[in-house]
Short mmCIF file of C-alpha atoms in Angstrom, two decimals:
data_model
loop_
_atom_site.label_atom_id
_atom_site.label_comp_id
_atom_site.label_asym_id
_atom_site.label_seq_id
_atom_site.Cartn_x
_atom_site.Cartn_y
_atom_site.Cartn_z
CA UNK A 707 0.00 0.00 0.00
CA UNK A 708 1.20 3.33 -1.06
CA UNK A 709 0.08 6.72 1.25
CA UNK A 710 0.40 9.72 -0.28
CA UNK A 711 2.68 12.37 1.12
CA UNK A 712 0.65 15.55 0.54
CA UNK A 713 3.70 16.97 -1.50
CA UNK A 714 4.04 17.94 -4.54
CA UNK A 715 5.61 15.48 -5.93
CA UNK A 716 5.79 11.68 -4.11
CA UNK A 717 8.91 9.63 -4.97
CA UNK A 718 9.56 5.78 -5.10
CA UNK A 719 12.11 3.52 -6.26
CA UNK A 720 12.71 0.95 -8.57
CA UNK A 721 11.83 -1.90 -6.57
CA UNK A 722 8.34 -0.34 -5.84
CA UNK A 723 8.04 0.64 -9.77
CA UNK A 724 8.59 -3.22 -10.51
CA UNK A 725 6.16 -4.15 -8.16
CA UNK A 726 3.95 -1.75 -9.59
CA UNK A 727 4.15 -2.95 -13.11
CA UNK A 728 3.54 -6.72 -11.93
CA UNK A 729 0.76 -5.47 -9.74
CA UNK A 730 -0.82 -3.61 -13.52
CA UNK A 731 -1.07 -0.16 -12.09
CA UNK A 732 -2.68 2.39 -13.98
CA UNK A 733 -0.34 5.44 -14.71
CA UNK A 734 -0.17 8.30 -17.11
CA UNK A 735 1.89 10.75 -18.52
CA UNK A 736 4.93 8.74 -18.30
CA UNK A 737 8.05 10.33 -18.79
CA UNK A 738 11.55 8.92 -18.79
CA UNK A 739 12.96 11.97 -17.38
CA UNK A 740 12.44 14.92 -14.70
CA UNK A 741 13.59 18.14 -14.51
CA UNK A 742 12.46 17.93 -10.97
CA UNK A 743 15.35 17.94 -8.39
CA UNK A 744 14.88 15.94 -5.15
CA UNK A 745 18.11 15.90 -2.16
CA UNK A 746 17.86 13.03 0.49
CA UNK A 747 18.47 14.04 3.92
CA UNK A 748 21.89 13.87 4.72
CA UNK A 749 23.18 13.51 1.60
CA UNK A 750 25.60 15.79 -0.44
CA UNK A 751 24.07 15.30 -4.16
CA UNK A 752 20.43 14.97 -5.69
CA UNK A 753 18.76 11.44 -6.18
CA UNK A 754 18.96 10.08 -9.37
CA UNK A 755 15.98 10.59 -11.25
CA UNK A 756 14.52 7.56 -13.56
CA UNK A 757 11.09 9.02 -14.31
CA UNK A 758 7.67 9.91 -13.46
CA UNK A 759 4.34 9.90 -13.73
CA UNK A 760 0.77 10.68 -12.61
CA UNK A 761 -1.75 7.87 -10.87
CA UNK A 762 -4.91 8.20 -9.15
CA UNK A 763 -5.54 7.26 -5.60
CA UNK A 764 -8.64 7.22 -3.54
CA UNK A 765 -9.20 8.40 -0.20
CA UNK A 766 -12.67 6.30 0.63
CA UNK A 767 -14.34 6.66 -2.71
CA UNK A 768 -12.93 10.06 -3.81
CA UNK A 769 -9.92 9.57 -6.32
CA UNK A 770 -7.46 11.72 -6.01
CA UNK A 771 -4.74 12.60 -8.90
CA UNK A 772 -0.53 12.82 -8.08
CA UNK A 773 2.52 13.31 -9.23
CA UNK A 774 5.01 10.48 -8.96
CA UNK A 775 8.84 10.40 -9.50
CA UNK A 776 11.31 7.11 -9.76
CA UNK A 777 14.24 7.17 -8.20
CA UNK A 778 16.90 4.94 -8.03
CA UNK A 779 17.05 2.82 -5.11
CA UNK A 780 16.60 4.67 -1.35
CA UNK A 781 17.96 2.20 1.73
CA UNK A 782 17.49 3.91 4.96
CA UNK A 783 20.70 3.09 7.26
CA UNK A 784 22.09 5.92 9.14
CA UNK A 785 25.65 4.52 8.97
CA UNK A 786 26.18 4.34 5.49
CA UNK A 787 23.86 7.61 4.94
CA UNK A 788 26.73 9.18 7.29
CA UNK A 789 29.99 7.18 5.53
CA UNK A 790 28.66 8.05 2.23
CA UNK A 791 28.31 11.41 2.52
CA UNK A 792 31.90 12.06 4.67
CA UNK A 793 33.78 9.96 2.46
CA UNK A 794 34.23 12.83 0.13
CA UNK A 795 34.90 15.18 2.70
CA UNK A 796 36.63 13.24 5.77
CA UNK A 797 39.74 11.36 6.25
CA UNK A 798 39.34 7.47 7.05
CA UNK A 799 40.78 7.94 10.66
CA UNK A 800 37.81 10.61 11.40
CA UNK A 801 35.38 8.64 10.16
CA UNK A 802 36.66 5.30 11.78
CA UNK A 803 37.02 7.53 15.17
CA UNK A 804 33.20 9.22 14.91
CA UNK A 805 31.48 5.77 13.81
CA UNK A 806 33.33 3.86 16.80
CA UNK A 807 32.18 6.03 19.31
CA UNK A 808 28.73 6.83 18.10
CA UNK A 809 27.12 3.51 16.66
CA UNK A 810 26.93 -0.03 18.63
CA UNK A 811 28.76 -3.09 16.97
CA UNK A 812 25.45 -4.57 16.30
CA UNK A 813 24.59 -1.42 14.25
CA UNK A 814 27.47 -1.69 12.60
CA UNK A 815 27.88 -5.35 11.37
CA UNK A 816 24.05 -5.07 10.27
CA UNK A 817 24.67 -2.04 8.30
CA UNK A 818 28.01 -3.84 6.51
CA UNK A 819 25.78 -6.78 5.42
CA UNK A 820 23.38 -4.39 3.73
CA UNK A 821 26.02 -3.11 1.75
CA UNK A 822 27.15 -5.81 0.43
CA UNK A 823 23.57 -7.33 -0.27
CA UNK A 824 22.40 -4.15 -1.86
CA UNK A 825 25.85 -4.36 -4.08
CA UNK A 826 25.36 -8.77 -4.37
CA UNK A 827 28.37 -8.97 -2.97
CA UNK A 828 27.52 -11.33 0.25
CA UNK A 829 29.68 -13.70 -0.70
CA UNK A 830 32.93 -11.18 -0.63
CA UNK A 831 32.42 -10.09 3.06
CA UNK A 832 34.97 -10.83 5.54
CA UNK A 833 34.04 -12.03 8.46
CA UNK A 834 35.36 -10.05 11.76
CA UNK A 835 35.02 -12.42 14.98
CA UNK A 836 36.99 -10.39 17.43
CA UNK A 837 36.31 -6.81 18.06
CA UNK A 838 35.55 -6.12 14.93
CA UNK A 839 33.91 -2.69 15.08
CA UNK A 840 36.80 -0.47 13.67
CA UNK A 841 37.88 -3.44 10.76
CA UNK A 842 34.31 -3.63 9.81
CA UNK A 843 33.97 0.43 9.33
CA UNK A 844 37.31 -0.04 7.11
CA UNK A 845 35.72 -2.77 4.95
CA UNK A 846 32.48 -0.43 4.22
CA UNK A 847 35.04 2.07 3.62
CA UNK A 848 36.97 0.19 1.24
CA UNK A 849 34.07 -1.01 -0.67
CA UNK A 850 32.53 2.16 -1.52
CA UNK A 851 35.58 3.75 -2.70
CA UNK A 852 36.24 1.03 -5.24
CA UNK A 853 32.48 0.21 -6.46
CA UNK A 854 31.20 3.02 -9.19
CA UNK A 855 29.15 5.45 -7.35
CA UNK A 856 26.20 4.44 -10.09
CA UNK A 857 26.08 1.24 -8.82
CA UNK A 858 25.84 2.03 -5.01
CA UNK A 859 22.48 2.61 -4.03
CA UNK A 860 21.34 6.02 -1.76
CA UNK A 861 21.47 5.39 1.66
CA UNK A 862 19.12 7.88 3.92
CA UNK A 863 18.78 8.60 7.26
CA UNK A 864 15.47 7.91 9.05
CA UNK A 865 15.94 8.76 12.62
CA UNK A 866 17.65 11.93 12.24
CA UNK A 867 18.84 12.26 15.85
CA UNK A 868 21.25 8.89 15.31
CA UNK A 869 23.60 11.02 12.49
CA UNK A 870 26.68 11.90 14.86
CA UNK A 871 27.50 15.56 15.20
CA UNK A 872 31.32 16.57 13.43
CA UNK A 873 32.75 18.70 15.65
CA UNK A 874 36.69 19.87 15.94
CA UNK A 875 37.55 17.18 18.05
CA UNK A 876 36.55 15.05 15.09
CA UNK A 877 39.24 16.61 12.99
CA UNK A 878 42.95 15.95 11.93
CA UNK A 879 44.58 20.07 12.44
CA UNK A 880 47.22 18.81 10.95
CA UNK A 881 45.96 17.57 7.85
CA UNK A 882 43.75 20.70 7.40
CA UNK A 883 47.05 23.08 8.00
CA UNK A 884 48.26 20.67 5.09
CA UNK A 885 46.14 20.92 2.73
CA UNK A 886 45.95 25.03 3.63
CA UNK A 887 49.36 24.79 2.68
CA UNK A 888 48.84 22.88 -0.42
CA UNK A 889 45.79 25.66 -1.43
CA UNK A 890 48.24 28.56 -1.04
CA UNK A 891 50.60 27.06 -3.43
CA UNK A 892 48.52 26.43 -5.35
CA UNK A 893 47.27 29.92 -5.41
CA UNK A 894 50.83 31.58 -5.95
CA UNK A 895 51.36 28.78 -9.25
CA UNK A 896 48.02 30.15 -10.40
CA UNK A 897 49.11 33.93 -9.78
CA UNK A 898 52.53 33.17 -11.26
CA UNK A 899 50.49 31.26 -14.79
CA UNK A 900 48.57 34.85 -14.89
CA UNK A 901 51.60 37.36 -14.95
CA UNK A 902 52.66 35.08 -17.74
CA UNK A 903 49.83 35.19 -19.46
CA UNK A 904 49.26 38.68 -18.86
CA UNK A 905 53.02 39.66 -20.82
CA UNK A 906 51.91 37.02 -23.52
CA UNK A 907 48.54 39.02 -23.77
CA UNK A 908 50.51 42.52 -23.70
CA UNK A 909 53.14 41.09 -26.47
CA UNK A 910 50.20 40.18 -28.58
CA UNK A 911 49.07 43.42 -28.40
CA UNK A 912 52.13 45.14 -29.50
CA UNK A 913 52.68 42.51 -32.31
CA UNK A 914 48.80 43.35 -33.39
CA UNK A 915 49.85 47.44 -33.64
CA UNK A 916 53.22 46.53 -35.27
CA UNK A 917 51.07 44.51 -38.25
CA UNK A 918 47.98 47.06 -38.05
CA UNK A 919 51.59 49.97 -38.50
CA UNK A 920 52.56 47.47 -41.63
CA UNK A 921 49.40 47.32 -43.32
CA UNK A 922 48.61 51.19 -43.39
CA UNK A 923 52.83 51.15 -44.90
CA UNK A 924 51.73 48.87 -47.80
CA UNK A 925 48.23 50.71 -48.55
CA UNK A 926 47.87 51.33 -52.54
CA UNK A 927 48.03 55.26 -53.77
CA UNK A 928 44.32 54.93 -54.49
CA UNK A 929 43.59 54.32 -50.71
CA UNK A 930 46.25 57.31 -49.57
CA UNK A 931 44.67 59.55 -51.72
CA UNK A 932 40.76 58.92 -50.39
CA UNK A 933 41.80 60.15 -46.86
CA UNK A 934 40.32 63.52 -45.88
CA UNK A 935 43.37 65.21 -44.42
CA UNK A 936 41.54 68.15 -43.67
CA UNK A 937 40.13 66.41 -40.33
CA UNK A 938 43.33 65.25 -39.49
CA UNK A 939 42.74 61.41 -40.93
CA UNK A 940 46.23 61.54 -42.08
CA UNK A 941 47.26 61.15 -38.35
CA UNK A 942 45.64 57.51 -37.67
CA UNK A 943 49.27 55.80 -38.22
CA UNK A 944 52.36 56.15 -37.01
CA UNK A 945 53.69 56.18 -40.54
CA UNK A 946 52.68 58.68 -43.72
CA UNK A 947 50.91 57.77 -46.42
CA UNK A 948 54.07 59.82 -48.04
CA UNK A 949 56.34 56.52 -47.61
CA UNK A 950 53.67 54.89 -50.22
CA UNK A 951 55.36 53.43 -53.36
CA UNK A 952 53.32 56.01 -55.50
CA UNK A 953 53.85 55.95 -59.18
CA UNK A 954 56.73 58.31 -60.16
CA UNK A 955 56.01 60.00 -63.40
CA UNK A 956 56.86 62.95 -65.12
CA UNK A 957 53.09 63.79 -65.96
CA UNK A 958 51.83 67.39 -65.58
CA UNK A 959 48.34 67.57 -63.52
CA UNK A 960 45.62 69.97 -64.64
CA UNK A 961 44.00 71.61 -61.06
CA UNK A 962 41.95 74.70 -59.98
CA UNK A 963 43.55 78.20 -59.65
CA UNK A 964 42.59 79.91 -56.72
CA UNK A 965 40.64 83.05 -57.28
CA UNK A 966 42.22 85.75 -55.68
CA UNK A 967 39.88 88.35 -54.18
CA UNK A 968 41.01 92.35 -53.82
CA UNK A 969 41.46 93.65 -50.82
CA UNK A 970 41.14 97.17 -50.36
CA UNK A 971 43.92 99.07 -48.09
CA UNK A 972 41.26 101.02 -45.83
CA UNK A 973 40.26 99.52 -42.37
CA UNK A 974 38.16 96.78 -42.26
CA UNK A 975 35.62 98.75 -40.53
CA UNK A 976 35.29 101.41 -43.43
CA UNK A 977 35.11 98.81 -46.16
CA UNK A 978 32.08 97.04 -43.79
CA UNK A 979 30.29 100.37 -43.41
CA UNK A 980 30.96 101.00 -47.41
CA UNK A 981 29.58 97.79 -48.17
CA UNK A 982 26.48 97.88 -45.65
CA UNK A 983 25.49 101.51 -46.26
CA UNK A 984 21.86 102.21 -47.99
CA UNK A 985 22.33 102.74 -51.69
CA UNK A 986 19.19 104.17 -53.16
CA UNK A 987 19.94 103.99 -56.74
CA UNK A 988 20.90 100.44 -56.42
CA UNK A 989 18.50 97.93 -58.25
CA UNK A 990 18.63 94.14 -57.55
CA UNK A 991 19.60 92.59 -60.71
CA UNK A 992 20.31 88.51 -60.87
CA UNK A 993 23.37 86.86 -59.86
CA UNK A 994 25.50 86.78 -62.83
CA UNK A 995 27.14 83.20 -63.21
CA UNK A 996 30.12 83.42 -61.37
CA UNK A 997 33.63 82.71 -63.94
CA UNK A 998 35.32 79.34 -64.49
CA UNK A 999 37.99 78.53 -62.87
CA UNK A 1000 41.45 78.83 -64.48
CA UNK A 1001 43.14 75.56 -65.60
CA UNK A 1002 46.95 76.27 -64.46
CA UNK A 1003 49.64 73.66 -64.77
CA UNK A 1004 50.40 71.72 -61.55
CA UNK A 1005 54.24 70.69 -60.69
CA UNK A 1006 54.83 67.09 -61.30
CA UNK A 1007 54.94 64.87 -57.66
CA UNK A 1008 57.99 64.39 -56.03
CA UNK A 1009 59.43 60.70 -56.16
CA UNK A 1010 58.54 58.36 -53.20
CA UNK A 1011 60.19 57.61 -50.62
CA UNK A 1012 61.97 54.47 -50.39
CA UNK A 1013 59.12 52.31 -48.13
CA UNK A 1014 60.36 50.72 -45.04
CA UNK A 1015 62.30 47.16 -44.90
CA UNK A 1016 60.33 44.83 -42.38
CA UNK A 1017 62.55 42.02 -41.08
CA UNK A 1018 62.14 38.90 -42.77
CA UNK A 1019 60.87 35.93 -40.75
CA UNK A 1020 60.99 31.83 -41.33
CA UNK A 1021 58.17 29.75 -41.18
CA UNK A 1022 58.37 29.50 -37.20
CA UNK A 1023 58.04 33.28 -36.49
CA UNK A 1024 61.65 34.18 -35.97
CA UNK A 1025 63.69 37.00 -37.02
CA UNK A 1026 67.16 36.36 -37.84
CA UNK A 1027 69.25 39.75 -35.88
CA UNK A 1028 72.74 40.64 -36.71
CA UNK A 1029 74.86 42.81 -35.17
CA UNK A 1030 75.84 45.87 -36.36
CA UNK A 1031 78.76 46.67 -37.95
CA UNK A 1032 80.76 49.45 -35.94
CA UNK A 1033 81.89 52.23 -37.27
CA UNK A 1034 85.37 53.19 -37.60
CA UNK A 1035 86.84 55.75 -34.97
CA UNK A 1036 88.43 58.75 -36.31
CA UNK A 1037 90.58 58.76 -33.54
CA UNK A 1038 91.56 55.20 -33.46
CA UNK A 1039 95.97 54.63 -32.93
CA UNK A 1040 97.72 53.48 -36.51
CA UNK A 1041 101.21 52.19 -36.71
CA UNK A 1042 104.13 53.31 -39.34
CA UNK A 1043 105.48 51.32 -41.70
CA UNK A 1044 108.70 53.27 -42.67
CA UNK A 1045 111.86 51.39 -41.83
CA UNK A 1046 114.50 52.44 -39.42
CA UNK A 1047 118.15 53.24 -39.71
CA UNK A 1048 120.41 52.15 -36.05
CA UNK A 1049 120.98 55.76 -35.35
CA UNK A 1050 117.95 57.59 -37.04
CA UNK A 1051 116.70 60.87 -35.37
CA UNK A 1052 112.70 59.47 -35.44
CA UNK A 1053 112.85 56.18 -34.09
CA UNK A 1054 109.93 54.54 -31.86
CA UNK A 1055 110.93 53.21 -28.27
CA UNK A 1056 111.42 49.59 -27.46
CA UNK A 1057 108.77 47.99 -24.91
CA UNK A 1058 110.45 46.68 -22.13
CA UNK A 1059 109.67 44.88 -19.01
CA UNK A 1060 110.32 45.63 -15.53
CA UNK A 1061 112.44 43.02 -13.53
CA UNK A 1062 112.47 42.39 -9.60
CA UNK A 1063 116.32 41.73 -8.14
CA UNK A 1064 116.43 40.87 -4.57
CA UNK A 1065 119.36 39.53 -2.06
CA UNK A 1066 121.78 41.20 -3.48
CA UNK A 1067 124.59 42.35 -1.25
CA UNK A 1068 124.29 45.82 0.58
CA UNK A 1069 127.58 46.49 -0.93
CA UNK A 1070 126.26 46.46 -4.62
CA UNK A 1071 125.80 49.24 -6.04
CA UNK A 1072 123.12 50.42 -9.73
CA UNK A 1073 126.58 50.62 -11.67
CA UNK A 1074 127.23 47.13 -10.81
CA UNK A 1075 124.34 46.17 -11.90
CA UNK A 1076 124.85 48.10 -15.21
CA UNK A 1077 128.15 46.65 -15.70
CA UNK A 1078 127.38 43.45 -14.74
CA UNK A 1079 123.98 43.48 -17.83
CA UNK A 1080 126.26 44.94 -20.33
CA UNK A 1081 128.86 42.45 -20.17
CA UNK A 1082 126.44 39.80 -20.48
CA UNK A 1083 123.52 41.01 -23.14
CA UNK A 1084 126.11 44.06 -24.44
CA UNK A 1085 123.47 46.09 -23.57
CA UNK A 1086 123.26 49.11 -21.26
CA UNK A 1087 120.06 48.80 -19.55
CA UNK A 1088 117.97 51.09 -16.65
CA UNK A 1089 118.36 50.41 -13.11
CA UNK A 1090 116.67 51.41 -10.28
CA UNK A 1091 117.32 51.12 -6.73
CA UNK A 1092 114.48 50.20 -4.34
CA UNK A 1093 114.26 51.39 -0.63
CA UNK A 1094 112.85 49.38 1.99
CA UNK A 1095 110.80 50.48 4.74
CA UNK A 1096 112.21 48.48 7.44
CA UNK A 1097 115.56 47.44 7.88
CA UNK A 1098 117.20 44.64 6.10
CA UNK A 1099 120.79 43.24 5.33
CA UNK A 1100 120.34 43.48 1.79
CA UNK A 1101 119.40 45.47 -1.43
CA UNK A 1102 116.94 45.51 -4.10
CA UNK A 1103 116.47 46.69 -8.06
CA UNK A 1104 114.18 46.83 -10.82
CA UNK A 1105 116.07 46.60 -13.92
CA UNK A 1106 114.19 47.83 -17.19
CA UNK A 1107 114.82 45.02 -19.88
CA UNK A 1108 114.15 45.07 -23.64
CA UNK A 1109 111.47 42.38 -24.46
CA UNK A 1110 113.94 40.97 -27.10
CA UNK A 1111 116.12 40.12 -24.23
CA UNK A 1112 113.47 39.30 -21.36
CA UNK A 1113 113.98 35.52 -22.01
CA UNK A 1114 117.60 35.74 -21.51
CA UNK A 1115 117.36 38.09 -18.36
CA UNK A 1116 114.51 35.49 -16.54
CA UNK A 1117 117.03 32.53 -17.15
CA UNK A 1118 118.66 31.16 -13.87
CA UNK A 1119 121.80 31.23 -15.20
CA UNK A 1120 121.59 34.61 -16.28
CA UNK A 1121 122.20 35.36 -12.25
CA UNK A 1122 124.45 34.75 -10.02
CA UNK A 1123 123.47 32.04 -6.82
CA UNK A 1124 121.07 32.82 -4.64
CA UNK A 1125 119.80 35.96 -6.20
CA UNK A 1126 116.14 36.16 -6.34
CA UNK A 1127 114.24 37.87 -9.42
CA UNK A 1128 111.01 37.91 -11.14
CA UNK A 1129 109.09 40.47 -12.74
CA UNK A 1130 108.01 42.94 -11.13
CA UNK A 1131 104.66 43.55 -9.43
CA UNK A 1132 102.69 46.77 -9.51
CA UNK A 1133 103.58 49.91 -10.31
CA UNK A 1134 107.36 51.46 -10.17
CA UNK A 1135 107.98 53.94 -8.11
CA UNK A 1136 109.07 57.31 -9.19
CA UNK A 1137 113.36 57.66 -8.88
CA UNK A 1138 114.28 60.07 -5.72
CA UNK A 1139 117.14 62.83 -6.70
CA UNK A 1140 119.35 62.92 -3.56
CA UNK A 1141 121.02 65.98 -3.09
#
């Protein structure tokens, strides 16, 4: 037997539809579909909506007429009303924590064998002997998240006040401080994709003007000439319509001559009052046709400019940039060619080198040092005597050598033992005069 609900619309499922159709029901007005929306309690998404149609019941001997919808199948359990609709929202240990401490082990082994009837899948249970309250929570767990959410019927809650309360003691902190985490990276990647896609969007744009530039380059003559330059048309485009490749011939032009008009020397005031004074003997006569216009030669156009070269791109889009060639400084050093005589008057200066000479005795003096070069290299070179800061048993030089003899000069057996040179480091200080 069937009550009706005094809604608008009453709702049954399948079962109760095949029972219906075995039974020979009269209905009407079938339709396989509903735009009709209905939402379980306790549930997250609408019911699944076969069909409907309208019946007739009768309340004593007055039939009444309403609306029926089919639904797919509606099990009342509150267990699996409450694990399928946190099981999108929950983590297993919250759910395995609320349905411990709020639902009897009797409650829920009898809800885990509906399951798995409504699914025909009796014969896959496990059994749990022992305290198996939080094992048989994970197996209705388990199942739901690997059957197809078509398949699973709609569980509903029928005693309302059996639906546990979620409250914050329910709740893994740290997995919500996670996942917070998570969102705000998630936000700065999504930030980060727009400023890219923003430049992209603004290098568009200035690729879009640099074409829209090109096109109004490249417009024919016959288009440059129909602009009214009078309203200032001419200034649309960054370019002139002058740098069109115009046609240039030597043809003279035929145009209008200006009519010049004389203007008398008086003040404009007195030729006003002339003009405006009250002539007696005047009679109107008609407007004598006014004189064509003069046909004057016009000059011939100047030549067109050369129009602008675009860079040239391959078939991917990319221009091929070279660098520009510098241009040669007026100022820039050149070398002479001329040879040299030994004892010319003009003759350039030989780069030399300066050379460090250390642990020499504190008797040595720079014209030992002189002597001592020119015997070996027959070549007088500069010395220089170094002063130290601090006291030491010994004395130092720089000796200016010739490049040409620089290899001969850094050979050890160029010195004598123990001698230490090198070349010199930094800069040479200036000589001191002693007087």
């Amino acid at each position: 037997m069937l009550i009706d609900s005094g809604s608008n619309s009453n709702i049954i499922d399948d079962r109760t539809w095949a029972q219906m159709k075995q039974s020979k029901v009269k209905v009407s007005n079938q339709q396989r579909c509903s735009d009709k929306t209905f939402l379980a309690n306790g549930a997250k998404e609408p019911l699944k909506v076969l069909g409907s149609f309208d019946a007739l019941i009768k309340r004593g001997s007055m039939p009444l007429p309403v609306s029926v919808a089919m639904s797919s199948t509606l099990i009342a359990n509150e267990l699996l009303a409450f694990i399928q609709h946190a099981i999108d929202t929950m983590d297993e240990v919250s759910i395995l924590q609320i349905c411990k401490t709020n639902f009897k082990e009797e409650e829920i082994s009898s809800g885990k064998r509906l399951l798995y009837m409504s699914l025909d899948k009796l014969d896959q249970m496990p059994s749990r002997r022992r305290d198996g309250t939080e094992k048989s929570v994970q197996d209705i767990i388990t199942l739901l998240k690997v059957t197809d959410p078509d398949d699973v019927p709609t569980f509903v809650a029928k005693d309302l006040h059996k639906l546990p309360p979620v409250t914050f003691d329910h709740v893994d902190v740290t997995r919500l401080l996670k996942d917070i985490i998570f969102l705000k990276t998630s936000l700065s990647e999504v930030q980060s994709k727009l400023e890219v896609s923003e430049k992209t969007i603004q290098e568009l744009r200035a690729e879009v003007v640099l074409l829209r530039n090109t096109m109004s380059v490249s417009r024919s003559p016959d288009e440059a000439s129909k602009v009214n330059t009078r309203r200032g048309a001419q200034n649309l485009s960054v370019c002139s319509f002058a740098s069109a490749d115009f046609d240039a011939s030597a043809v003279i032009g035929e145009c209008n001559a200006p009519i010049a008009k004389e203007v008398s020397a008086s003040t404009p005031r007195r030729v006003y009052a002339d003009a405006a004074a009250p002539n007696p003997s005047c009679v109107t006569l008609p407007r004598a046709p006014a004189p064509a216009p003069a046909r004057v030669p016009c000059p011939a156009p100047l030549p067109a400019a050369p129009s602008v070269l675009l860079p040239r791109r391959d078939e991917d889009g990319f221009e091929l940039v070279q660098r520009k060639k510098r241009r040669p400084k007026p100022t820039k050093n050149r070398c002479g060619k001329a040879p040299t005589k030994p004892k010319q008057l003009v003759r350039a200066a030989q780069p030399n080198t300066p050379v460090y000479i250390s642990r020499l005795h504190y008797s040595v003096k720079r014209e030992s040092i002189v002597q001592y070069v020119r015997q070996k290299l027959k070549y007088t070179l500069r010395v220089q005597e170094l002063e130290s800061n601090r006291n030491v048993n010994f004395k130092a030089f720089v000796v200016r050598v010739p490049n040409c003899f620089l290899h001969l000069v850094l050979n050890e057996d160029f010195w004598p033992q123990n001698v230490v040179f090198r070349r010199f480091r930094g800069q040479v200080p200036p000589e001191r005069t002693k007087t």
